[in-house]
Structure formats: C-alpha cells, structure tokens
Tab-separated table of C-alpha atoms and ligand atoms in Angstrom:
chain	number	residue	atom	x	y	z
A	75	MET	CA	123.362	77.667	120.394
A	76	THR	CA	122.929	74.224	118.889
A	77	ASN	CA	122.571	73.894	115.171
A	78	PRO	CA	119.772	71.521	114.185
A	79	ALA	CA	120.574	71.724	110.475
A	80	THR	CA	119.407	68.206	109.901
A	81	ARG	CA	117.743	66.726	106.858
A	82	ALA	CA	114.717	64.422	106.591
A	83	ALA	CA	115.515	60.910	105.306
A	84	THR	CA	112.775	61.113	102.663
A	85	PRO	CA	112.322	64.767	101.805
A	86	ALA	CA	108.874	66.083	100.896
A	87	PRO	CA	108.565	67.666	97.432
A	88	ARG	CA	109.522	71.335	97.241
A	89	ALA	CA	106.019	72.563	96.418
A	90	GLU	CA	103.077	70.398	95.455
A	91	VAL	CA	99.324	70.702	95.049
A	92	VAL	CA	97.717	67.293	95.497
A	93	VAL	CA	94.255	66.878	93.959
A	94	ASP	CA	91.986	64.039	95.039
A	95	LEU	CA	89.932	63.131	91.961
A	96	ASP	CA	87.782	60.673	93.898
A	97	ALA	CA	86.758	63.468	96.263
A	98	ILE	CA	85.661	65.620	93.296
A	99	ALA	CA	83.640	62.726	91.868
A	100	ALA	CA	82.088	61.906	95.247
A	101	ASN	CA	81.158	65.555	95.899
A	102	THR	CA	79.514	65.693	92.474
A	103	ALA	CA	77.568	62.508	93.194
A	104	VAL	CA	76.410	63.825	96.591
A	105	LEU	CA	75.046	67.034	95.053
A	106	ARG	CA	73.580	65.308	91.998
A	107	GLU	CA	71.716	62.886	94.202
A	108	ARG	CA	70.506	65.585	96.578
A	109	VAL	CA	68.974	67.709	93.819
A	110	GLY	CA	67.628	64.800	91.756
A	111	ARG	CA	67.885	66.709	88.488
A	112	PRO	CA	70.559	67.597	85.936
A	113	LEU	CA	73.735	69.199	87.235
A	114	MET	CA	76.022	71.466	85.233
A	115	ALA	CA	79.458	71.209	86.852
A	116	VAL	CA	81.386	74.468	86.670
A	117	VAL	CA	85.064	73.838	85.860
A	118	LYS	CA	86.138	77.341	84.832
A	119	ALA	CA	89.408	78.908	86.027
A	120	ASP	CA	91.374	75.695	85.547
A	121	GLY	CA	88.819	73.690	87.482
A	122	TYR	CA	89.019	76.179	90.371
A	123	GLY	CA	92.751	75.528	90.455
A	124	HIS	CA	92.379	71.740	90.430
A	125	GLY	CA	93.166	71.300	86.718
A	126	LEU	CA	90.606	71.884	83.960
A	127	VAL	CA	90.659	68.530	82.210
A	128	PRO	CA	91.170	66.220	85.226
A	129	ALA	CA	88.457	68.099	87.138
A	130	ALA	CA	86.094	67.792	84.175
A	131	ARG	CA	86.716	64.067	83.894
A	132	ALA	CA	86.214	63.622	87.643
A	133	VAL	CA	82.885	65.495	87.766
A	134	LEU	CA	81.645	63.507	84.776
A	135	ALA	CA	82.670	60.291	86.543
A	136	GLY	CA	80.652	61.550	89.515
A	137	GLY	CA	77.525	61.950	87.399
A	138	ALA	CA	77.601	65.548	86.165
A	139	ASP	CA	75.262	65.956	83.185
A	140	MET	CA	76.989	68.940	81.680
A	141	LEU	CA	80.052	71.174	82.084
A	142	GLY	CA	80.172	74.940	82.434
A	143	VAL	CA	83.070	77.333	81.828
A	144	ALA	CA	83.350	81.081	81.527
A	145	LEU	CA	85.443	81.340	78.361
A	146	LEU	CA	85.307	79.780	74.924
A	147	ASP	CA	89.027	79.028	75.178
A	148	GLU	CA	88.310	76.920	78.243
A	149	ALA	CA	85.561	75.090	76.365
A	150	LEU	CA	87.804	74.448	73.367
A	151	ALA	CA	90.558	73.125	75.646
A	152	LEU	CA	88.069	70.593	77.040
A	153	ARG	CA	87.083	69.543	73.526
A	154	ALA	CA	90.748	69.300	72.490
A	155	ALA	CA	91.233	66.881	75.393
A	156	GLY	CA	88.520	64.677	73.932
A	157	ILE	CA	85.726	65.561	76.356
A	158	ARG	CA	82.423	65.235	74.509
A	159	ALA	CA	79.936	66.063	77.288
A	160	PRO	CA	77.453	68.925	76.815
A	161	LEU	CA	79.304	72.116	77.581
A	162	LEU	CA	78.361	75.784	78.058
A	163	ALA	CA	80.653	78.849	77.810
A	164	TRP	CA	79.149	82.175	78.804
A	165	LEU	CA	81.507	85.144	78.913
A	166	HIS	CA	82.336	86.658	75.523
A	167	ASN	CA	83.815	89.970	74.428
A	168	PRO	CA	82.789	91.838	71.311
A	169	GLY	CA	84.423	90.448	68.186
A	170	THR	CA	84.294	86.833	69.336
A	171	ASP	CA	84.383	84.329	66.489
A	172	PHE	CA	81.807	81.730	67.505
A	173	ALA	CA	82.477	79.409	64.566
A	174	PRO	CA	85.061	77.234	66.358
A	175	ALA	CA	82.745	76.888	69.342
A	176	LEU	CA	79.792	75.862	67.194
A	177	ASP	CA	81.953	73.435	65.239
A	178	ALA	CA	83.000	71.946	68.563
A	179	ASP	CA	79.399	71.660	69.743
A	180	VAL	CA	79.841	74.163	72.565
A	181	GLU	CA	76.674	75.813	73.862
A	182	VAL	CA	76.980	79.558	74.290
A	183	SER	CA	75.207	82.276	76.218
A	184	VAL	CA	74.442	85.852	75.314
A	185	ASN	CA	73.231	88.844	77.294
A	186	ALA	CA	72.845	91.473	74.544
A	187	GLU	CA	71.544	91.720	71.001
A	188	TRP	CA	75.033	92.472	69.624
A	189	GLY	CA	76.252	89.240	71.162
A	190	LEU	CA	73.380	87.345	69.608
A	191	ALA	CA	74.281	88.846	66.219
A	192	GLU	CA	77.841	87.527	66.607
A	193	VAL	CA	76.527	84.069	67.474
A	194	VAL	CA	74.240	84.193	64.421
A	195	ALA	CA	77.257	85.131	62.283
A	196	GLY	CA	79.021	82.035	63.608
A	197	ALA	CA	75.993	79.903	62.826
A	198	ARG	CA	75.873	81.256	59.260
A	199	ALA	CA	79.600	80.617	58.812
A	200	THR	CA	79.423	77.032	60.032
A	201	GLY	CA	75.927	76.098	58.938
A	202	ARG	CA	75.351	74.877	62.487
A	203	PRO	CA	72.634	76.388	64.681
A	204	ALA	CA	73.936	77.511	68.051
A	205	ARG	CA	72.548	75.937	71.199
A	206	LEU	CA	71.908	79.184	73.021
A	207	HIS	CA	71.299	80.273	76.611
A	208	LEU	CA	69.918	83.737	77.363
A	209	PHE	CA	71.307	85.341	80.510
A	210	VAL	CA	69.070	87.692	82.487
A	211	ASP	CA	70.165	89.976	85.321
A	212	THR	CA	67.840	89.290	88.236
A	213	GLY	CA	69.686	91.410	90.788
A	214	LEU	CA	73.422	90.712	90.719
A	215	SER	CA	73.961	93.620	88.313
A	216	ARG	CA	76.727	91.679	86.641
A	217	GLU	CA	76.615	89.810	83.346
A	218	GLY	CA	72.924	89.417	82.580
A	219	ALA	CA	70.636	91.520	80.371
A	220	THR	CA	68.578	93.936	82.452
A	221	MET	CA	64.828	93.420	82.585
A	222	ALA	CA	64.556	96.539	80.424
A	223	ASP	CA	66.655	94.923	77.684
A	224	TRP	CA	65.302	91.395	78.151
A	225	PRO	CA	62.191	91.595	75.924
A	226	GLY	CA	64.292	92.910	73.028
A	227	LEU	CA	66.867	90.171	73.480
A	228	VAL	CA	64.126	87.540	73.687
A	229	SER	CA	62.454	88.822	70.484
A	230	ALA	CA	65.769	88.825	68.632
A	231	ALA	CA	66.431	85.263	69.807
A	232	VAL	CA	62.961	84.166	68.718
A	233	ARG	CA	63.663	85.591	65.243
A	234	ALA	CA	67.093	83.934	65.069
A	235	GLN	CA	65.504	80.658	66.129
A	236	ALA	CA	62.804	80.950	63.441
A	237	GLU	CA	65.563	81.530	60.873
A	238	GLY	CA	67.314	78.369	62.038
A	239	HIS	CA	70.448	80.044	63.413
A	240	VAL	CA	69.930	79.269	67.091
A	241	THR	CA	68.008	76.928	69.332
A	242	VAL	CA	67.304	78.531	72.678
A	243	VAL	CA	68.058	75.753	75.144
A	244	GLY	CA	68.541	77.760	78.335
A	245	LEU	CA	67.204	80.721	80.268
A	246	TRP	CA	69.367	81.574	83.214
A	247	SER	CA	70.621	83.949	85.834
A	248	HIS	CA	73.045	84.111	88.762
A	249	MET	CA	72.503	84.767	92.470
A	250	ALA	CA	73.987	87.634	94.479
A	251	TYR	CA	73.537	86.371	98.008
A	252	ALA	CA	72.960	82.615	98.009
A	253	ASP	CA	75.645	82.223	100.685
A	254	ALA	CA	73.272	84.038	103.055
A	255	PRO	CA	70.269	81.728	102.582
A	256	THR	CA	67.776	83.950	104.398
A	257	HIS	CA	68.709	87.163	102.601
A	258	PRO	CA	65.705	89.033	101.143
A	259	THR	CA	67.401	89.416	97.754
A	260	ILE	CA	66.939	85.687	97.202
A	261	GLY	CA	63.150	85.808	96.999
A	262	ALA	CA	63.437	88.978	94.938
A	263	GLN	CA	65.788	87.343	92.420
A	264	VAL	CA	63.540	84.293	92.127
A	265	ARG	CA	60.553	86.558	91.424
A	266	VAL	CA	62.434	88.511	88.746
A	267	PHE	CA	63.661	85.247	87.206
A	268	ASP	CA	60.100	83.915	87.056
A	269	GLU	CA	59.017	87.149	85.363
A	270	ALA	CA	61.843	86.888	82.825
A	271	VAL	CA	60.910	83.270	82.126
A	272	ALA	CA	57.274	84.278	81.608
A	273	VAL	CA	58.347	86.904	79.066
A	274	ALA	CA	60.428	84.339	77.173
A	275	ARG	CA	57.749	81.651	77.317
A	276	SER	CA	55.030	83.940	76.038
A	277	ALA	CA	57.345	84.885	73.157
A	278	GLY	CA	57.528	81.199	72.271
A	279	LEU	CA	60.719	80.028	73.994
A	280	THR	CA	58.974	77.156	75.711
A	281	ASP	CA	61.601	74.420	75.542
A	282	ALA	CA	64.509	76.163	77.246
A	283	ARG	CA	65.895	74.716	80.446
A	284	LEU	CA	65.910	77.059	83.458
A	285	HIS	CA	68.984	77.294	85.681
A	286	LEU	CA	69.855	79.637	88.515
A	287	ALA	CA	71.526	77.818	91.410
A	288	ASN	CA	75.254	78.160	92.143
A	289	SER	CA	76.856	76.037	94.885
A	290	ALA	CA	75.366	77.918	97.807
A	291	ALA	CA	71.899	77.741	96.292
A	292	THR	CA	72.410	74.066	95.410
A	293	VAL	CA	73.239	73.350	99.039
A	294	ALA	CA	70.730	75.631	100.736
A	295	LEU	CA	67.914	76.847	98.449
A	296	PRO	CA	65.764	74.164	96.775
A	297	GLU	CA	63.410	76.868	95.467
A	298	THR	CA	66.221	77.941	93.108
A	299	TRP	CA	66.923	74.541	91.575
A	300	TYR	CA	64.525	74.792	88.590
A	301	ASP	CA	65.519	72.404	85.754
A	302	MET	CA	69.252	72.188	86.486
A	303	VAL	CA	71.750	73.319	89.126
A	304	ARG	CA	75.103	74.890	88.365
A	305	PRO	CA	77.549	74.416	91.248
A	306	GLY	CA	81.261	75.080	91.104
A	307	VAL	CA	83.104	75.451	94.372
A	308	ALA	CA	81.157	72.743	96.226
A	309	LEU	CA	82.332	70.137	93.703
A	310	TYR	CA	85.835	70.712	94.995
A	311	GLY	CA	84.670	70.073	98.544
A	312	LEU	CA	84.579	73.650	99.784
A	313	ASP	CA	81.551	74.792	101.758
A	314	PRO	CA	79.940	77.632	99.789
A	315	LEU	CA	78.397	78.871	103.026
A	316	GLY	CA	81.830	79.270	104.631
A	317	GLY	CA	81.265	76.597	107.261
A	318	ASN	CA	82.272	72.969	107.508
A	319	ALA	CA	82.158	71.102	104.192
A	320	ALA	CA	81.557	67.760	105.936
A	321	ASP	CA	78.184	69.071	107.145
A	322	HIS	CA	77.090	68.924	103.503
A	323	GLY	CA	78.742	65.567	102.823
A	324	LEU	CA	81.567	67.270	100.917
A	325	ARG	CA	85.294	66.599	101.112
A	326	PRO	CA	87.974	69.133	100.135
A	327	ALA	CA	89.889	67.816	97.123
A	328	MET	CA	92.989	70.018	97.336
A	329	THR	CA	96.024	69.671	99.585
A	330	VAL	CA	98.779	72.265	99.317
A	331	ARG	CA	102.135	71.159	100.693
A	332	ALA	CA	105.780	72.067	100.580
A	333	GLY	CA	109.071	70.736	101.900
A	334	VAL	CA	111.133	72.687	104.423
A	335	ALA	CA	114.201	73.995	102.565
A	336	LEU	CA	116.363	74.857	105.573
A	337	VAL	CA	116.188	75.004	109.353
A	338	LYS	CA	118.390	77.080	111.607
A	339	ARG	CA	118.688	77.953	115.251
A	340	VAL	CA	118.482	81.691	116.015
A	341	ARG	CA	118.693	83.957	119.064
A	342	ALA	CA	115.753	85.588	120.798
A	343	GLY	CA	114.829	88.894	119.208
A	344	VAL	CA	116.205	88.399	115.687
A	345	GLY	CA	114.122	90.075	113.009
A	346	VAL	CA	112.509	87.590	110.621
A	347	SER	CA	111.850	88.208	106.914
A	348	TYR	CA	111.436	91.566	105.154
A	349	GLY	CA	110.697	94.469	107.440
A	350	HIS	CA	111.339	92.359	110.551
A	351	THR	CA	107.639	92.173	111.358
A	352	TYR	CA	108.295	89.083	113.477
A	353	ALA	CA	110.855	88.450	116.200
A	354	PRO	CA	110.992	85.290	118.333
A	355	GLU	CA	110.761	85.867	122.094
A	356	ARG	CA	113.329	83.192	122.879
A	357	GLU	CA	115.985	81.173	121.118
A	358	THR	CA	114.192	79.111	118.527
A	359	THR	CA	114.345	77.151	115.292
A	360	LEU	CA	113.280	78.823	112.070
A	361	ALA	CA	112.152	76.724	109.111
A	362	LEU	CA	112.265	78.079	105.573
A	363	VAL	CA	109.378	77.170	103.256
A	364	PRO	CA	110.155	77.710	99.552
A	365	VAL	CA	106.815	79.055	98.314
A	366	GLY	CA	105.640	82.628	98.175
A	367	TYR	CA	103.282	85.103	96.634
A	368	ALA	CA	104.541	84.335	93.125
A	369	ASP	CA	103.142	80.855	93.734
A	370	GLY	CA	99.793	82.133	94.948
A	371	VAL	CA	100.470	82.189	98.674
A	372	PRO	CA	98.877	85.511	99.596
A	373	ARG	CA	101.277	88.108	100.965
A	374	ALA	CA	98.528	88.925	103.463
A	375	ALA	CA	99.210	85.502	105.049
A	376	GLY	CA	102.305	86.892	106.786
A	377	ASN	CA	101.930	86.634	110.589
A	378	ARG	CA	98.384	85.385	110.049
A	379	ALA	CA	97.914	82.095	108.220
A	380	PRO	CA	98.390	78.680	109.841
A	381	VAL	CA	100.281	75.660	108.510
A	382	LEU	CA	100.866	72.146	109.828
A	383	VAL	CA	104.507	71.199	110.381
A	384	GLY	CA	105.997	68.509	112.585
A	385	GLY	CA	102.543	67.596	113.868
A	386	ALA	CA	101.736	71.114	115.121
A	387	ARG	CA	100.059	74.163	113.718
A	388	ARG	CA	102.271	77.216	113.339
A	389	THR	CA	101.511	80.680	112.089
A	390	ILE	CA	103.697	82.056	109.286
A	391	ALA	CA	106.431	84.178	110.895
A	392	GLY	CA	106.861	87.583	109.299
A	393	ARG	CA	106.173	88.562	105.722
A	394	VAL	CA	105.512	86.166	102.874
A	395	CYS	CA	108.127	86.895	100.190
A	396	MET	CA	107.963	86.234	96.458
A	397	ASP	CA	109.498	82.738	96.677
A	398	GLN	CA	109.507	81.819	100.345
A	399	PHE	CA	108.278	82.304	103.879
A	400	VAL	CA	109.567	81.418	107.333
A	401	LEU	CA	108.101	79.472	110.249
A	402	ASP	CA	109.064	79.667	113.911
A	403	VAL	CA	108.887	76.033	115.019
A	404	GLY	CA	110.211	76.584	118.554
A	405	ASP	CA	112.176	73.598	119.811
A	406	ALA	CA	110.311	71.050	117.675
A	407	PRO	CA	112.638	68.657	115.862
A	408	VAL	CA	111.760	69.923	112.393
A	409	ALA	CA	114.341	69.119	109.704
A	410	ALA	CA	114.976	70.258	106.152
A	411	GLY	CA	112.785	68.145	103.877
A	412	ASP	CA	109.950	67.837	106.404
A	413	GLU	CA	106.456	68.372	105.075
A	414	VAL	CA	104.592	71.638	105.618
A	415	VAL	CA	100.874	71.516	104.821
A	416	LEU	CA	99.307	74.882	104.036
A	417	TRP	CA	95.784	73.578	103.620
A	418	GLY	CA	93.994	70.326	102.961
A	419	PRO	CA	90.882	68.382	103.960
A	420	GLY	CA	91.774	68.769	107.642
A	421	ASP	CA	91.951	65.098	108.625
A	422	ARG	CA	95.555	65.203	109.772
A	423	GLY	CA	95.094	68.390	111.760
A	424	GLU	CA	96.142	70.604	108.869
A	425	PRO	CA	94.329	73.891	108.263
A	426	THR	CA	91.606	73.996	105.625
A	427	ALA	CA	91.285	76.509	102.798
A	428	GLN	CA	88.461	77.992	104.890
A	429	ASP	CA	90.897	78.482	107.803
A	430	TRP	CA	93.215	80.332	105.423
A	431	ALA	CA	90.350	82.386	104.048
A	432	ASP	CA	89.406	83.434	107.579
A	433	ALA	CA	93.046	84.236	108.417
A	434	VAL	CA	93.746	86.392	105.377
A	435	ASP	CA	90.287	87.887	105.036
A	436	THR	CA	89.335	86.408	101.689
A	437	ILE	CA	87.278	83.472	100.408
A	438	HIS	CA	88.504	79.935	99.713
A	439	TYR	CA	87.579	80.439	96.051
A	440	GLU	CA	90.363	82.978	95.684
A	441	LEU	CA	92.922	80.811	97.460
A	442	VAL	CA	92.361	77.635	95.433
A	443	THR	CA	92.092	79.409	92.082
A	444	ARG	CA	95.269	81.428	92.640
A	445	ILE	CA	97.552	78.779	94.085
A	446	GLY	CA	99.824	77.705	91.254
A	447	GLY	CA	102.977	79.439	90.134
A	448	ARG	CA	105.786	76.983	90.609
A	449	PHE	CA	103.790	74.370	92.515
A	450	THR	CA	103.639	71.047	90.707
A	451	ARG	CA	100.270	69.288	90.645
A	452	ARG	CA	99.796	65.614	91.451
A	453	TYR	CA	96.568	63.660	91.126
A	454	VAL	CA	95.453	60.916	93.463
A	455	GLY	CA	92.377	58.723	93.100
A	456	SER	CA	91.106	57.227	89.901
A	457	ALA	CA	87.828	59.012	89.091
A	458	GLY	CA	87.846	59.965	85.438
A	459	ALA	CA	91.497	58.963	85.019
A	460	VAL	CA	92.265	57.835	81.490
B	116	PLP	C1	81.280	80.651	88.745
B	116	PLP	C2	79.842	80.568	88.420
B	116	PLP	C3	79.047	79.535	88.942
B	116	PLP	C4	79.525	78.595	90.028
B	116	PLP	O1	79.567	79.329	91.243
B	116	PLP	P1	79.936	78.625	92.620
B	116	PLP	O2	79.679	79.666	93.631
B	116	PLP	O3	81.370	78.255	92.530
B	116	PLP	O4	79.063	77.437	92.746
B	116	PLP	C5	77.761	79.416	88.479
B	116	PLP	N1	77.266	80.290	87.566
B	116	PLP	C6	77.989	81.316	87.085
B	116	PLP	C7	77.385	82.258	86.119
B	116	PLP	C8	79.287	81.514	87.507
B	116	PLP	O5	79.992	82.551	87.055
C-alpha cells in the first residue's frame, strides 16, 4: 500500500465561512427593484449566519429601507455598531424593559395588551413615544394576536396613541405557506389580513404601514406586497422556494470551506468513523476534514451530504463526529491542506446549501444559521464595508 501522506504547498484554512458582501447587496437591490416599494431587510439570527453587522451594512448598501430583527438585543447590537437605519424588533418576553430600545430609536412590535402595557411603561420612563407595529395572526398560529384578541389590542393601542405613548406605524402579519405559491392558505391569510387592517383603520389607525411578505412572498406573490416587503433568506441568495436562486437573479453569499487535515491510504473493507457505517470497497485514500457537528455540520450529513474536493464531488464517508468527518477520495491525488468546499454559490461545481438541505432533509435556513462553532468568518466584497 502506498502512503500518499503529502501536504499541499499552500494549505487551505482549517475551517472558514466566506461571506460575499457584494452578493448580499446585489440580492437586496434585485428584490428592492422588483417590488418597487420599501424593503425591510431581515438580519436576525446573526444575519442568517452571515454576521449581523456586516450583513446589515451590506443590505443597506444594496438599498434596504429598514432592518428587521427578532430580538431587542439584536437591535441594540446594531445600534452599538453605529447603524442608524430604521429598525424593528418583534419578539419580546414578559418583563422586557423597552426603555433602552426606545432610547435607541428601535421600533417594536406587540401582539398582546400586556406587551403594549410594557411598551407604554418604557415610553413613560424615557419620555419617548414608541414607534409601534401591531402583529396579527392571519393563519400561521404563531406570534400574532388572534382575530378574537385583535380588536382589544387595537383599542388599547389607539388609547396609548392618544395619550402620546405610542405611534402605530405598522400593521403586520406573517405567512404560513408562501413557499407553495398556489396554496389556498395564501388567499385566506390575505383576506384575514385585510379584515384586520379594516378593524384597525376604522378604529383610527390610518397611517400605519402594512407588511406581510417574507422572502417567498416577495419572490412569488405580488398580492402580498402591500406597503413594504420583509425578506430575509433571499437577501443571502438562497431561493425561498427551494429551487435555483439564479432563476430569481439571486446569488448565494456564503461559502463554507475547510482544509484537509490528513490523508491516508487504507485497505478495502476498513470501517470508517464511529460505528463503522462506511467501508470502502477497494483500497482507497481517506481524507480527514476537521469540522463536525459542534461547528454546525449536521450529524445527519454522514453518508449523505456532498462536498467538493480535488475537483470532484464526494459524499461524506461514515458518521460526522463532533470535530471532524472523513471523505473517501478514491485514488484522487488529494493532499493534506487541500480545500474541501461544503457549500457555496455552485460556480466551481461545489454543492449549494440547497443541495445539503436536500441531502440531510432540512432547509437551507437551518444550515446557514447553524454553521459556526469554530469556523472563522472572512468577508469578501466591499458593500457596506467601513
Ligand atoms: C424571519 C422572518 C421573516 C423573514 O423570513 P424569510 O423567509 O427568511 O424571508 C419575516 N418576517 C418574520 C416575522 C420573520 O420571523
């Protein structure tokens, strides 16, 4: 058995997520132009794994009118980085102190009268009226107020507005099925939203901006665009409909790569990785890749997910471990230090995040938001760079 334990002249980094800021800006510009109305760019969850602040700067460079995040902490981190753009945070637990958010000019959303009372307390403490969005449940059965509770919430908001504690600037909801653009729930949600808006308007909330469309709806459902769209995943170049991003003029911004840590020649039939769930049929070269489930590589990728190495696609051999996985590269001249691409835009023949999602039975959202751990992040492109 020959030992190919060679080493690349210029080794690839151990584990790196490369983020293309220009792609994020260009994707934002494509969507902004297509809808021809304000766009709230969703940068929650660390910019879908692309980095909260750099992603925010890139979407603003691409023409986003506003930023959206789930948590107040995310909003305050954007403000601490010096980002002054209009900004909404919408997911709050009981006991939230809204004063720092109002001081930082962060718009907030509520879905219950107790939440409104906490916002009003923040407004009293700071002397600053809250710019408020009211969230209605139109069929997702998640974070909105039900239609039964909506009139009460609207009346309470009208009172708080009359007292000068809030200005209702948004009425909004979220779609359940926009990734299936012909699904009957879509028309039903639009009808419920229109009803909710009518209730709010007749109570006097006439100036609030209406927003409903996530990425899938922004791409596929113009009837949901209202006064502003609210895409997230599409800004990062991932097709919200699970197809080919390029069909929508989008380019994936994330490349996940690692450097081979070791290669070795092994006999036919050896068991590879924990539980020996893989065994090569003939003598072969194994390549060790030093990233694992602690870094956000799903354990379910074992024997399923593809990577690009040495110019060819290979499927992960055996189980993904905490810190590493193994590839069977056959007789290809792969050396320690060679690059392994897990996913990227696809131009060089590498798999895409969608390919991984299909292989491990999840969605690209989960893959990009969870990759991290001990990967370093590197930015390329100049959009929004300071
Ligand atoms: C995450 C989120 C979005 C963005 O969804 P995408 O599918 O990524 O476009 C929009 N609105 C709300 C309420 C969200 O939670």
